[in-house]
mmCIF file of C-alpha atoms in Angstrom:
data_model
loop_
_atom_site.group_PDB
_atom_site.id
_atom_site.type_symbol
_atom_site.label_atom_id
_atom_site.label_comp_id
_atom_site.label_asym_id
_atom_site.label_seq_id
_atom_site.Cartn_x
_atom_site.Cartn_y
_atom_site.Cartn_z
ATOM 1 C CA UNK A 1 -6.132 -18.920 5.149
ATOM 2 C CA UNK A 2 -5.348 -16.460 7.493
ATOM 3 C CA UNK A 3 -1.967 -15.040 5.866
ATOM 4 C CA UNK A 4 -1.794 -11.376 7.411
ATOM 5 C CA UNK A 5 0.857 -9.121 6.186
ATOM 6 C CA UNK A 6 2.743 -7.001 8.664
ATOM 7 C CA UNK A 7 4.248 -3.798 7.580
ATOM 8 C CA UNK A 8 7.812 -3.448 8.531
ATOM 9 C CA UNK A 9 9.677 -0.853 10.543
ATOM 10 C CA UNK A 10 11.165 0.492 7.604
ATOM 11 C CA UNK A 11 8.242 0.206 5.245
ATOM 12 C CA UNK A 12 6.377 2.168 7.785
ATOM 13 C CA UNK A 13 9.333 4.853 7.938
ATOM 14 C CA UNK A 14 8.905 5.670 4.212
ATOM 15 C CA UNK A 15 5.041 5.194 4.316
ATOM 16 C CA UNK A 16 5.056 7.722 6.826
ATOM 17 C CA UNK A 17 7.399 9.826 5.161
ATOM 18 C CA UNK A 18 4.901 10.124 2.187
ATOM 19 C CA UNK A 19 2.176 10.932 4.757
ATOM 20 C CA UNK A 20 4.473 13.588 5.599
ATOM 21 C CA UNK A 21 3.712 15.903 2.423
ATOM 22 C CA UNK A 22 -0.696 15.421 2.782
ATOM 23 C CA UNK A 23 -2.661 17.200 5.408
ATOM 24 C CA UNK A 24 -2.672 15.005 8.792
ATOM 25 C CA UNK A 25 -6.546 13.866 8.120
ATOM 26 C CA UNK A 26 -5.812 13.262 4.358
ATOM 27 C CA UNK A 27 -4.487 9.632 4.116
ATOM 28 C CA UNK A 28 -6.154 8.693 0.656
ATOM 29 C CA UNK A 29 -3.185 10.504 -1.408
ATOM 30 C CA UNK A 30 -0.774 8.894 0.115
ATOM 31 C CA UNK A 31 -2.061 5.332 -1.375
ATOM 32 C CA UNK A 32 -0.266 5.471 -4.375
ATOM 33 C CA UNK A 33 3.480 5.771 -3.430
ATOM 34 C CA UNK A 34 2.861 3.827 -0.433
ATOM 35 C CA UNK A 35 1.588 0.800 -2.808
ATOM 36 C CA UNK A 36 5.005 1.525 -4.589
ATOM 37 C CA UNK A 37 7.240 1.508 -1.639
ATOM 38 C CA UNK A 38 5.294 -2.082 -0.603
ATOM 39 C CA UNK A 39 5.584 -3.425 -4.216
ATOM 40 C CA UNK A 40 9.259 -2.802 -4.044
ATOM 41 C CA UNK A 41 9.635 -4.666 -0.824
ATOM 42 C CA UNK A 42 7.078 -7.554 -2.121
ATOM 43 C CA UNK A 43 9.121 -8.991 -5.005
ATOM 44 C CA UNK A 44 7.384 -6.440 -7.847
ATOM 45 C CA UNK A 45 4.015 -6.904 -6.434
ATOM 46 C CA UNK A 46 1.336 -6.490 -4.207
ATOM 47 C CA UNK A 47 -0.854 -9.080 -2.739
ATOM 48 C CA UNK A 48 -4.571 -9.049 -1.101
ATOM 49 C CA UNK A 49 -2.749 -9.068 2.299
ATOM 50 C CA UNK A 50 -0.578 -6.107 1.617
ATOM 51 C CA UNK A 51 -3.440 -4.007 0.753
ATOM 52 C CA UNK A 52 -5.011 -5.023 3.654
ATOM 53 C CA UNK A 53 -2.296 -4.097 5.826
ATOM 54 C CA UNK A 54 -2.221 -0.524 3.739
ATOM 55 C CA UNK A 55 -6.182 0.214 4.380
ATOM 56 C CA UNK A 56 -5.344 -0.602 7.927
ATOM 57 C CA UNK A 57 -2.088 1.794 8.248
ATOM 58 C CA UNK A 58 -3.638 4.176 6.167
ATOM 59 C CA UNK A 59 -7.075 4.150 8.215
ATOM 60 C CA UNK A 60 -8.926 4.056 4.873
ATOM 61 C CA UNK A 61 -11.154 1.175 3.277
ATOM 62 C CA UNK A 62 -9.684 -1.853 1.244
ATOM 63 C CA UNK A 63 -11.752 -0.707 -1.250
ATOM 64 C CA UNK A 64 -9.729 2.859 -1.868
ATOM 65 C CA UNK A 65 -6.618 0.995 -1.809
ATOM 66 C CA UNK A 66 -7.784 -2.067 -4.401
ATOM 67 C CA UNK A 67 -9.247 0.882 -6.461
ATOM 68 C CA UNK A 68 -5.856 2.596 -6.853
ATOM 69 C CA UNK A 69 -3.823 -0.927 -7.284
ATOM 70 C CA UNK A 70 -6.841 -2.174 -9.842
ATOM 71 C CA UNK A 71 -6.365 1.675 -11.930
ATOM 72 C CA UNK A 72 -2.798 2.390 -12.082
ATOM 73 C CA UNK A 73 -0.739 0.014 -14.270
ATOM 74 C CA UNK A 74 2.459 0.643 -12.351
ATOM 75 C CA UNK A 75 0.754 -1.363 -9.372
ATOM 76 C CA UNK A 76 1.030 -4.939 -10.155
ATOM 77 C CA UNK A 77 -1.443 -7.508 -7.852
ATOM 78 C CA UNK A 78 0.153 -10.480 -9.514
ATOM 79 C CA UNK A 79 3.530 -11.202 -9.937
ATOM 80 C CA UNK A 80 4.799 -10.553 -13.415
ATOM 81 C CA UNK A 81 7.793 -12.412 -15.409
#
């Protein structure tokens, strides 16, 4: 099952926005907001494949990103009635 997500021109806009107020070699901080930007686009949720696409973007590991979506309760990895 090969479902890739691919971050959107505009998604990518805000994303980089946020990246905007980190140091240039500081991507990790910027996980957070970014997952909320994509979980507003996604229907209230984010799924495997979008925080693949994020780690990727981001240049950090799917681990940092599924660590932040798994901790914070605002970040929902399933969708939710």
């Amino acid at each position: 099952m090969n479902n890739q997500f691919i971050i959107s021109d505009e998604i990518q806009t805000e994303i980089n926005c946020v990246r905007s107020k980190f140091p240039s070699n500081e991507s990790k901080p910027a996980i957070i907001e970014s997952l909320l930007i994509l979980q507003h686009h996604n229907n209230g949720y984010v799924t495997q494949d979008i925080m693949r696409a994020l780690a990727n973007y981001l240049s950090v590991s799917e681990i940092d990103v599924l660590e932040v979506a798994t901790f914070y309760t605002m970040i929902n990895t399933e969708p939710v009635g």
